[in-house]
């Protein structure tokens, strides 16, 4: 195991060569860093706007960045920062990248490619996805800094995101610590961004654990490494009270360091565009009010209403930004109606629960022999322990006597309540009842995911178990060979695969091949987002591949109703026999 101090020094030494360069943002604002700009806007009472963008084709991304910025400005909406949505394969070093599985984001293969983006519009460019937390962390951070980026992330992804076919967590952690050393040694303030919801906040059942996670990450980034730590939160915060309370708690934790952005509550998008606009307006109102009442520097991110279909196109991003700009005007009228007493009560509960969680984790790791003053050991220990075990061992809530291994949350994360509700509702429906009649002792089903998205799998696990199936765990971000081996090893009658990253067809092909090699005829039900970007695409937008999946011999399922029908056809003869 390498030593944290040695890795940090290696990174720091690179600061002689790799420094923050000049970008269009620097030229337009006169600010040396995004942190400086954020403080200026906070003092002026401005609510900042964040746009997330990234198409696989670089030229398309560059052109879209400029076009989105200009189109919004014409409508009076100024985008303060862009989050550049890099591709999955960007986590691999350049030399190995071309053979890797691609997702739906931008591919940047040189310093010049990064610079094309930072020159594309006079807004701050934030590089977060697939930067820190991957084997290419150092290489990508060098390029982003040289191109003038002064917010680099995404530490949250270090904890949960996995690259297909790659599992070297020591190399990943070493590259991340070196990159953090390089950031800390910059002569200008460079924010280390962590999207908590990309990391463990998506898996903790208790928001006190999520806030405690922010405290632990700040301890590593700021206390041990000396870099400013900027938090992003939001995807899973669907309820205004806890959303605002969490922001107010972060103001205490981050103590003057501006937040990067507040992400839209993307899990609210479950319907058509009109229905999703209600979700958009709801969280924007909360976020604008939160920033006006207590500026924390989080730029507000209005996520396009097509979010639940696929990555958004430029026009959809523009529409969402204009919606935010209009909401900023309208929200002012609500402020006199708001009082923060209830939110501040939740804030205080969050803070005390989170502090206890952080302290217990640090003490527990020390007792386990981890050197908690070494950033390498700290990061690796937290990653290897995993969110569920951390919350189970050190969480603030009481152990649940009814469900061993889980605690009663002090401030419940809404995601889990919503999964519970959806499962209960489905099981009472005719399709749910059909599923329950299929289940017999000995009927086994394996669930797995191809990528980080695990809520679909949690829903499947809950539904299948309550319906009476024996559920085997094929893992999260599992490679096809692993899923095939686990299915065969567990003797399952069906595989239920959840996939979201735009790799459905390639993955299903590899999985069916792996099963065929072992002569295993196990049906594969596949759901989530069944799309891919065609090789010859000129839009960089993914298209539906359900038809091709069916031709391959897989069973595409839009929802649980479809799964029930499909399993009825597949399992009924076996069940009756
Ligand atoms: C939550 C979320 C996340 C969370 C995941 C947290 C976690 N640990 O699970 C976080 C923030 C981490 C995340 C990360 C990313 N995400 Co995301 N995410 C979502 C979001 C908002 C919800 C998905 C979800 O879990 N829904 C909850 C489930 C229960 O509901 P559902 O999806 O409707 O599922 C239903 C059915 O499909 C069915 N189902 C699901 N699976 C299966 C399987 C079977 C067999 C069956 C029968 C049924 C079934 O169950 C449900 C029944 O109602 C969607 C957008 C959206 N609103 O849908 C984007 C989305 C899926 N993400 C997307 C992307 C691109 C990413 C990233 C690559 C972004 C990035 N560059 O960093 C990363 C993934 C990185 C990686 N290494 O894999 C894209 C996918 C694009 C595409 N394919 O076109 C989406 C669509 C957003 C977008 N528009 O860009 N994401």
XYZ file of C-alpha atoms and ligand atoms in Angstrom:
668
model
C 0.000 0.000 0.000
C 1.398 3.412 -0.887
C 1.603 6.105 1.804
C -0.779 9.032 1.557
C 1.959 11.546 2.316
C 4.161 10.268 -0.525
C 1.268 10.398 -3.002
C 0.304 13.907 -1.943
C 3.874 15.089 -2.391
C 4.016 13.557 -5.858
C 0.875 15.472 -6.767
C 2.134 18.674 -5.183
C 5.381 18.534 -7.136
C 3.412 18.426 -10.368
C 2.061 21.894 -9.548
C 5.392 23.247 -10.885
C 4.283 22.096 -14.335
C 0.502 22.076 -14.173
C -1.121 25.335 -13.133
C -4.542 26.901 -13.577
C -4.555 28.368 -17.075
C -6.701 31.068 -18.613
C -10.245 30.452 -19.773
C -13.012 32.529 -21.331
C -14.529 32.713 -17.821
C -11.384 34.388 -16.415
C -11.305 36.897 -19.262
C -15.010 37.759 -18.931
C -15.276 38.021 -15.131
C -11.781 39.135 -14.105
C -11.936 36.533 -11.298
C -8.989 34.235 -10.616
C -11.206 31.377 -9.570
C -14.812 30.253 -9.495
C -14.757 30.502 -5.689
C -13.910 34.210 -5.958
C -16.704 34.710 -8.499
C -19.196 32.856 -6.317
C -18.409 35.020 -3.307
C -18.913 38.127 -5.450
C -22.299 36.928 -6.695
C -23.370 35.857 -3.192
C -22.537 39.298 -1.828
C -24.591 40.839 -4.643
C -27.577 38.600 -3.773
C -27.467 36.842 -7.154
C -28.837 33.314 -7.470
C -26.436 31.536 -9.863
C -27.420 29.182 -12.697
C -25.774 25.832 -13.499
C -26.253 23.940 -16.786
C -25.184 20.322 -17.181
C -24.177 19.404 -20.704
C -22.213 16.813 -22.616
C -22.539 14.971 -25.908
C -20.178 12.238 -26.955
C -18.998 14.200 -29.987
C -16.666 16.983 -28.796
C -17.388 19.393 -31.663
C -21.102 19.028 -30.930
C -20.517 19.699 -27.211
C -18.394 22.796 -27.899
C -20.920 24.188 -30.340
C -23.848 23.415 -27.997
C -22.113 25.062 -25.006
C -21.727 28.354 -26.883
C -25.193 28.147 -28.410
C -26.929 27.350 -25.098
C -25.096 30.196 -23.353
C -26.013 32.727 -26.052
C -29.631 31.593 -26.440
C -30.209 31.872 -22.681
C -28.523 35.262 -22.485
C -30.821 36.557 -25.215
C -33.759 35.584 -22.990
C -32.154 37.342 -20.006
C -30.868 34.155 -18.359
C -27.135 34.151 -17.593
C -25.558 30.741 -17.077
C -22.832 31.136 -14.434
C -21.335 27.687 -14.765
C -21.459 24.582 -16.919
C -21.001 21.070 -15.588
C -19.252 19.127 -18.317
C -20.724 15.644 -18.387
C -17.791 13.443 -19.369
C -18.103 9.907 -20.617
C -17.755 6.734 -18.541
C -14.656 5.726 -20.537
C -12.939 9.006 -19.485
C -12.154 7.293 -16.184
C -9.529 5.191 -18.002
C -6.141 6.693 -18.908
C -5.986 8.001 -22.486
C -3.774 5.207 -23.717
C -6.377 2.571 -22.740
C -9.543 4.527 -23.493
C -10.351 3.610 -27.060
C -11.136 -0.053 -26.272
C -13.428 0.721 -23.321
C -17.216 0.634 -23.063
C -18.622 4.061 -23.826
C -21.610 5.673 -22.130
C -23.388 8.832 -23.258
C -20.998 11.703 -22.319
C -18.134 13.770 -23.812
C -14.808 12.209 -24.799
C -11.743 14.448 -24.286
C -8.431 13.008 -25.366
C -5.941 15.872 -25.020
C -5.242 19.092 -23.119
C -6.474 20.958 -26.181
C -9.826 19.145 -26.028
C -10.378 20.383 -22.461
C -9.402 23.911 -23.536
C -11.929 23.901 -26.392
C -14.643 23.606 -23.758
C -13.289 26.246 -21.361
C -13.115 28.666 -24.301
C -16.603 27.786 -25.585
C -18.501 30.231 -23.334
C -17.607 32.860 -20.703
C -19.078 30.760 -17.873
C -17.079 28.763 -15.351
C -16.414 25.212 -16.584
C -16.692 22.502 -13.993
C -15.206 19.102 -14.740
C -16.611 16.550 -12.342
C -17.941 13.363 -13.841
C -15.294 10.625 -14.249
C -12.406 12.799 -13.057
C -11.459 12.256 -9.375
C -12.099 8.721 -8.214
C -10.831 6.953 -11.341
C -7.473 5.654 -12.579
C -7.192 8.664 -14.951
C -7.808 11.161 -12.098
C -4.364 12.758 -12.251
C -4.119 12.941 -16.042
C -7.603 14.480 -16.352
C -7.013 16.924 -13.480
C -3.774 18.200 -15.095
C -5.652 18.894 -18.344
C -8.642 20.528 -16.633
C -6.439 22.848 -14.556
C -4.344 23.835 -17.560
C -7.564 24.660 -19.418
C -8.528 27.036 -16.591
C -11.037 24.997 -14.581
C -11.087 25.943 -10.893
C -13.716 23.504 -9.658
C -12.773 19.861 -10.032
C -14.722 16.816 -8.921
C -16.227 14.493 -8.279
C -15.165 12.909 -5.027
C -18.652 11.435 -4.506
C -18.103 9.190 -7.530
C -14.924 7.767 -5.974
C -17.075 5.909 -3.469
C -19.665 4.327 -5.755
C -18.840 4.521 -9.469
C -17.118 1.548 -11.070
C -15.558 1.188 -14.500
C -16.557 -1.865 -16.525
C -14.011 -4.669 -16.316
C -11.756 -2.789 -13.889
C -11.423 -3.257 -10.136
C -8.037 -1.920 -8.956
C -9.114 0.252 -6.038
C -5.522 0.844 -4.884
C -4.488 2.364 -8.223
C -7.745 4.378 -8.296
C -7.200 5.730 -4.792
C -3.538 6.546 -5.430
C -4.414 8.506 -8.599
C -7.126 10.373 -6.696
C -4.843 11.325 -3.794
C -2.152 12.563 -6.214
C -4.749 14.667 -8.061
C -5.945 16.111 -4.746
C -2.335 16.983 -3.857
C -1.958 18.785 -7.188
C -5.188 20.746 -6.589
C -4.170 21.706 -3.040
C -0.833 23.059 -4.295
C -2.339 25.443 -6.876
C -1.565 29.115 -6.336
C -5.266 29.970 -6.822
C -8.218 28.563 -4.909
C -9.452 25.402 -6.653
C -12.604 23.843 -5.210
C -12.746 20.074 -4.767
C -16.337 19.218 -5.616
C -18.219 16.205 -4.343
C -21.720 15.353 -5.484
C -22.933 13.536 -2.392
C -25.809 11.958 -4.321
C -23.388 10.398 -6.805
C -21.758 8.811 -3.790
C -23.073 7.366 -0.565
C -25.980 9.817 -0.110
C -27.901 7.779 -2.715
C -27.587 4.683 -0.545
C -27.834 5.974 3.042
C -31.322 5.706 4.454
C -30.696 8.517 6.919
C -29.867 12.109 5.933
C -27.766 12.436 9.101
C -25.428 9.839 7.541
C -25.379 11.828 4.272
C -24.391 15.006 6.114
C -21.891 13.028 8.194
C -20.410 11.777 4.922
C -19.906 15.415 3.853
C -18.094 16.003 7.166
C -15.862 12.961 6.612
C -14.999 14.016 3.060
C -14.268 17.560 4.240
C -11.997 16.118 6.929
C -10.001 14.264 4.246
C -9.941 17.050 1.631
C -9.439 20.066 3.873
C -7.964 18.892 7.179
C -5.672 16.189 5.770
C -4.926 17.563 2.293
C -5.441 21.316 2.613
C -7.842 21.933 -0.300
C -11.234 23.704 -0.105
C -14.182 21.304 -0.185
C -17.361 22.223 -2.111
C -20.480 20.129 -1.680
C -23.154 19.359 -4.260
C -26.418 17.659 -3.258
C -29.939 17.396 -4.594
C -30.837 14.447 -6.928
C -32.605 12.529 -4.171
C -33.867 15.431 -2.028
C -37.469 15.493 -3.204
C -39.082 17.133 -0.194
C -38.695 20.944 0.262
C -38.321 20.833 4.049
C -35.368 18.438 4.175
C -33.907 19.959 0.982
C -33.741 23.415 2.568
C -32.713 22.074 5.993
C -29.815 20.182 4.382
C -28.624 23.347 2.605
C -28.723 25.254 5.902
C -26.797 22.467 7.643
C -24.184 22.524 4.872
C -23.726 26.252 5.470
C -22.512 25.341 8.962
C -20.340 22.409 7.803
C -18.681 24.256 4.917
C -18.098 27.399 6.908
C -17.566 29.995 4.152
C -16.428 27.713 1.334
C -19.051 28.142 -1.409
C -20.995 25.110 -2.588
C -20.611 24.052 -6.200
C -24.213 23.451 -7.241
C -27.516 22.141 -6.011
C -28.567 19.404 -8.411
C -32.184 19.198 -9.527
C -34.263 16.567 -7.723
C -34.031 14.341 -10.776
C -35.835 11.416 -9.187
C -39.008 13.536 -9.211
C -39.096 13.125 -12.986
C -41.293 10.124 -13.519
C -43.950 11.404 -15.888
C -44.350 13.262 -19.171
C -42.895 16.730 -19.760
C -45.922 18.583 -18.379
C -45.855 16.512 -15.185
C -42.097 16.873 -14.871
C -42.409 20.673 -15.081
C -44.298 20.498 -11.772
C -41.286 18.725 -10.225
C -38.929 21.288 -11.749
C -40.887 24.271 -10.400
C -41.228 22.657 -6.995
C -37.521 22.131 -6.329
C -36.505 25.381 -8.023
C -38.746 27.320 -5.677
C -37.080 25.627 -2.705
C -33.570 26.186 -4.073
C -34.077 29.828 -5.037
C -35.656 30.614 -1.663
C -32.835 28.763 0.122
C -30.173 30.782 -1.712
C -31.963 34.078 -1.187
C -32.473 33.481 2.530
C -28.973 32.111 3.158
C -26.564 32.327 0.193
C -24.229 29.326 0.180
C -22.902 29.719 -3.367
C -24.638 26.630 -4.760
C -25.586 27.432 -8.346
C -29.112 26.187 -9.033
C -29.367 23.390 -11.611
C -32.679 23.226 -13.501
C -32.646 19.753 -15.021
C -34.494 19.447 -18.364
C -37.869 17.713 -18.188
C -36.781 14.994 -20.623
C -34.434 13.695 -17.880
C -36.249 10.385 -17.401
C -36.005 9.521 -21.107
C -32.344 10.065 -22.060
C -29.590 12.705 -21.971
C -31.104 16.081 -22.903
C -30.671 17.978 -26.162
C -29.531 21.640 -26.285
C -33.078 23.025 -26.762
C -34.279 21.181 -23.674
C -31.397 22.629 -21.632
C -32.253 26.148 -22.832
C -35.915 25.680 -21.898
C -34.990 24.593 -18.361
C -32.599 27.546 -17.892
C -35.269 30.010 -19.029
C -37.722 28.377 -16.644
C -35.270 28.923 -13.786
C -34.704 32.536 -14.759
C -38.445 33.211 -14.692
C -38.819 31.339 -11.406
C -36.123 33.571 -9.866
C -38.431 36.545 -10.426
C -41.575 34.793 -9.247
C -39.972 33.214 -6.156
C -39.436 36.644 -4.605
C -43.168 36.868 -3.913
C -43.066 33.740 -1.762
C -40.253 34.846 0.531
C -42.395 36.874 2.994
C -44.568 33.770 3.432
C -41.681 31.565 4.495
C -40.323 31.110 7.958
C -37.442 28.810 8.605
C -38.294 27.577 12.108
C -39.193 24.042 11.020
C -36.250 23.845 8.595
C -33.849 24.985 11.313
C -35.131 22.343 13.699
C -34.377 19.692 11.083
C -31.024 21.393 10.399
C -30.058 21.064 14.080
C -31.115 17.409 14.168
C -29.083 16.795 11.012
C -26.025 18.499 12.455
C -26.012 16.644 15.753
C -26.741 13.264 14.103
C -24.065 13.861 11.462
C -21.436 14.847 13.990
C -22.070 11.647 15.963
C -21.845 9.598 12.749
C -18.549 11.208 11.723
C -17.020 10.726 15.176
C -18.115 7.103 15.421
C -16.764 6.334 11.933
C -13.381 7.895 12.770
C -13.186 6.079 16.078
C -14.291 2.792 14.501
C -11.686 3.043 11.750
C -8.987 3.857 14.292
C -9.962 0.818 16.350
C -9.765 -1.272 13.186
C -6.141 -0.183 12.735
C -6.646 2.463 10.027
C -4.358 5.488 10.186
C -7.056 8.185 10.103
C -4.456 10.886 9.479
C -3.517 9.283 6.138
C -5.829 10.382 3.271
C -5.053 7.270 1.218
C -6.006 4.919 4.031
C -9.066 6.965 4.942
C -10.431 7.011 1.390
C -9.790 3.343 0.757
C -11.223 2.269 4.120
C -14.440 4.233 3.537
C -14.778 2.859 0.002
C -14.111 -0.723 0.975
C -16.478 -0.566 3.941
C -19.337 0.698 1.752
C -22.326 2.863 2.614
C -24.563 0.124 3.972
C -21.975 -1.194 6.419
C -21.002 2.335 7.515
C -24.598 3.225 8.275
C -25.269 -0.113 9.892
C -22.216 0.137 12.179
C -22.124 3.858 12.906
C -25.514 5.377 11.956
C -27.420 7.665 14.315
C -30.743 5.815 14.362
C -31.769 2.857 16.519
C -31.320 -0.682 15.177
C -34.594 -1.971 13.735
C -35.726 -5.119 15.529
C -37.978 -6.030 12.564
C -35.253 -5.772 9.871
C -31.840 -6.940 11.083
C -28.977 -4.869 9.660
C -31.022 -1.692 9.253
C -31.570 1.314 11.467
C -34.568 3.544 11.973
C -33.510 6.789 10.225
C -33.412 9.956 12.337
C -34.198 12.091 9.261
C -35.417 9.696 6.579
C -34.113 9.910 2.999
C -37.220 10.066 0.820
C -35.830 7.724 -1.892
C -36.285 4.658 0.281
C -39.781 5.598 1.361
C -40.708 6.072 -2.303
C -39.279 2.659 -3.286
C -41.267 1.065 -0.423
C -44.446 2.818 -1.547
C -43.974 1.858 -5.206
C -43.353 -1.786 -4.257
C -46.419 -1.921 -1.984
C -48.636 -0.320 -4.634
C -47.434 -2.726 -7.322
C -47.941 -5.826 -5.169
C -51.589 -4.835 -4.636
C -52.158 -4.392 -8.385
C -53.406 -7.251 -10.622
C -49.885 -7.650 -12.106
C -48.439 -7.782 -8.595
C -50.929 -10.422 -7.542
C -50.077 -12.458 -10.642
C -46.409 -12.286 -9.666
C -47.211 -13.525 -6.162
C -49.148 -16.497 -7.552
C -46.096 -17.489 -9.634
C -43.751 -17.628 -6.679
C -43.108 -21.083 -5.243
C -40.467 -22.259 -2.764
C -37.322 -22.928 -4.741
C -38.081 -20.443 -7.509
C -35.049 -18.207 -7.647
C -34.383 -14.974 -9.448
C -31.118 -13.046 -9.640
C -31.078 -9.245 -9.738
C -28.098 -7.149 -10.841
C -27.201 -3.765 -12.316
C -24.817 -2.911 -15.132
C -23.872 0.437 -13.545
C -24.204 2.631 -10.464
C -28.009 3.039 -10.688
C -29.266 0.703 -7.988
C -32.724 1.986 -7.089
C -34.342 -0.072 -9.848
C -32.642 -3.144 -8.363
C -33.771 -2.207 -4.834
C -37.321 -2.031 -6.138
C -36.980 -5.417 -7.865
C -35.425 -6.971 -4.745
C -38.286 -5.721 -2.571
C -41.020 -6.757 -5.005
C -39.638 -10.229 -5.781
C -38.898 -11.027 -2.128
C -42.335 -9.906 -0.940
C -43.991 -11.815 -3.792
C -42.323 -14.955 -2.449
C -39.320 -15.537 -4.731
C -35.867 -16.332 -3.424
C -33.741 -13.406 -4.585
C -30.037 -13.880 -5.338
C -27.761 -10.838 -5.474
C -25.841 -10.396 -8.731
C -24.326 -7.129 -7.501
C -24.143 -3.507 -8.595
C -21.999 -2.367 -11.556
C -21.433 -6.064 -12.247
C -19.645 -7.296 -15.346
C -21.507 -9.775 -17.609
C -19.244 -12.708 -16.710
C -19.897 -12.135 -13.006
C -23.665 -11.999 -13.496
C -23.620 -15.188 -15.579
C -21.502 -17.031 -13.002
C -23.676 -15.827 -10.108
C -26.859 -16.876 -11.937
C -25.503 -20.356 -12.672
C -23.975 -20.709 -9.193
C -27.282 -19.810 -7.520
C -29.317 -22.046 -9.809
C -31.759 -19.271 -10.690
C -34.706 -19.575 -13.088
C -34.415 -15.989 -14.341
C -32.139 -12.943 -14.310
C -33.613 -9.448 -13.804
C -31.074 -6.913 -15.011
C -31.346 -3.191 -14.447
C -29.363 -0.949 -16.828
C -29.259 2.825 -17.295
C -25.972 3.941 -18.831
C -26.799 3.581 -22.515
C -25.088 0.175 -22.821
C -28.136 -2.135 -22.811
C -27.473 -3.903 -26.109
C -23.717 -4.457 -25.747
C -24.168 -5.653 -22.198
C -27.032 -8.035 -23.006
C -25.059 -9.511 -25.904
C -22.058 -10.192 -23.639
C -24.242 -11.658 -20.897
C -26.137 -13.983 -23.250
C -22.811 -15.126 -24.735
C -21.405 -15.822 -21.265
C -24.513 -17.889 -20.416
C -24.406 -19.755 -23.740
C -20.748 -20.678 -23.186
C -21.853 -22.543 -20.069
C -24.920 -24.010 -21.839
C -27.127 -22.168 -19.368
C -30.560 -21.323 -20.725
C -31.558 -18.687 -18.210
C -33.963 -15.996 -19.461
C -32.711 -12.418 -19.058
C -35.309 -9.749 -18.247
C -33.841 -6.314 -18.798
C -35.239 -2.933 -17.742
C -34.225 0.622 -16.848
C -33.119 2.779 -19.838
C -32.888 0.512 -22.843
C -30.986 2.789 -25.199
C -27.599 3.316 -26.869
C -25.958 5.949 -29.043
C -25.741 4.423 -32.547
C -22.165 4.214 -33.883
C -23.088 6.466 -36.820
C -25.099 9.019 -34.797
C -24.773 12.672 -35.733
C -26.850 13.896 -32.780
C -24.974 12.045 -29.989
C -28.410 11.174 -28.585
C -29.172 7.588 -27.576
C -32.019 5.674 -29.264
C -34.240 2.857 -28.024
C -32.843 -0.656 -28.560
C -35.749 -2.757 -27.216
C -36.340 -4.349 -30.640
C -32.698 -5.407 -30.986
C -32.727 -6.778 -27.441
C -35.715 -8.932 -28.292
C -33.964 -10.182 -31.442
C -30.969 -11.172 -29.321
C -33.253 -13.298 -27.153
C -33.444 -11.031 -24.096
C -36.769 -9.881 -22.587
C -36.989 -6.078 -22.493
C -39.389 -4.865 -19.769
C -40.644 -1.310 -19.609
C -41.933 -1.741 -16.065
C -42.933 -4.223 -13.385
C -46.234 -5.015 -15.118
C -44.250 -6.189 -18.149
C -41.971 -8.239 -15.881
C -44.948 -9.956 -14.306
C -46.428 -10.845 -17.699
C -43.082 -12.064 -18.992
C -42.386 -14.211 -15.924
C -45.880 -15.656 -16.163
C -45.101 -16.879 -19.688
C -41.652 -18.125 -18.715
C -42.281 -19.661 -15.323
C -45.857 -20.837 -15.228
C -45.216 -24.283 -16.749
C -42.302 -24.848 -14.375
C -44.310 -23.599 -11.424
C -47.256 -25.852 -12.184
C -45.105 -28.933 -12.764
C -31.095 8.546 -9.597
C -30.253 8.676 -10.857
C -28.877 8.640 -10.708
C -28.189 8.425 -9.378
C -28.123 6.914 -9.061
C -28.056 6.649 -7.562
C -27.976 5.206 -7.216
N -26.945 4.845 -6.458
O -28.801 4.409 -7.625
C -26.782 9.057 -9.677
C -26.873 10.526 -9.328
C -25.602 8.436 -8.956
C -26.713 8.887 -11.184
C -25.523 8.803 -11.880
C -25.446 8.755 -13.260
N -26.440 8.853 -14.126
Co -28.272 8.797 -13.582
N -30.166 8.960 -13.232
C -30.842 8.842 -12.139
C -32.339 9.073 -12.414
C -32.678 10.451 -11.886
C -33.303 8.052 -11.799
C -33.010 6.588 -12.114
C -33.624 5.706 -11.053
O -32.938 5.076 -10.277
N -34.970 5.675 -10.959
C -35.695 4.897 -9.961
C -36.298 3.643 -10.591
C -36.921 2.800 -9.478
O -37.342 4.088 -11.448
P -37.267 3.901 -13.037
O -35.921 4.235 -13.507
O -38.399 4.628 -13.646
O -37.472 2.332 -13.173
C -38.738 1.730 -13.474
C -38.572 0.701 -14.543
O -37.604 1.091 -15.476
C -38.250 -0.534 -13.753
N -36.947 -1.114 -13.860
C -35.728 -0.646 -13.660
N -34.832 -1.599 -13.870
C -35.500 -2.714 -14.199
C -35.071 -4.015 -14.510
C -36.032 -5.007 -14.812
C -35.604 -6.406 -15.129
C -37.412 -4.688 -14.786
C -38.408 -5.717 -15.078
C -37.818 -3.382 -14.483
C -36.864 -2.427 -14.194
O -38.438 -0.251 -12.375
C -39.140 0.929 -12.255
C -40.606 0.590 -12.229
O -41.373 1.720 -12.026
C -32.380 8.998 -13.985
C -33.347 9.983 -14.634
C -34.791 9.656 -14.312
N -35.509 10.595 -13.726
O -35.246 8.559 -14.575
C -30.928 9.322 -14.390
C -30.323 8.643 -15.618
C -30.724 7.175 -15.640
N -28.824 8.768 -15.393
C -28.194 8.957 -16.452
C -26.772 9.138 -16.513
C -26.193 9.506 -17.881
C -25.981 9.018 -15.388
C -24.448 9.161 -15.335
C -23.690 8.420 -16.434
C -24.153 10.657 -15.326
C -22.677 10.995 -15.233
N -22.059 11.358 -16.310
O -22.126 10.963 -14.178
C -24.143 8.570 -13.956
C -23.871 7.052 -14.001
C -22.420 6.704 -13.810
C -22.078 5.230 -13.708
N -20.850 4.885 -13.425
O -22.857 4.343 -13.901
C -29.069 9.033 -17.668
C -29.017 7.831 -18.604
C -28.964 8.354 -20.030
C -29.410 7.435 -21.063
N -29.200 6.130 -20.968
O -29.936 7.946 -22.031
C -30.468 9.350 -17.024
C -31.684 8.888 -17.817
C -30.488 10.894 -16.804
C -30.273 11.698 -18.062
N -31.334 12.103 -18.718
O -29.166 11.981 -18.462
N -27.912 8.807 -11.714
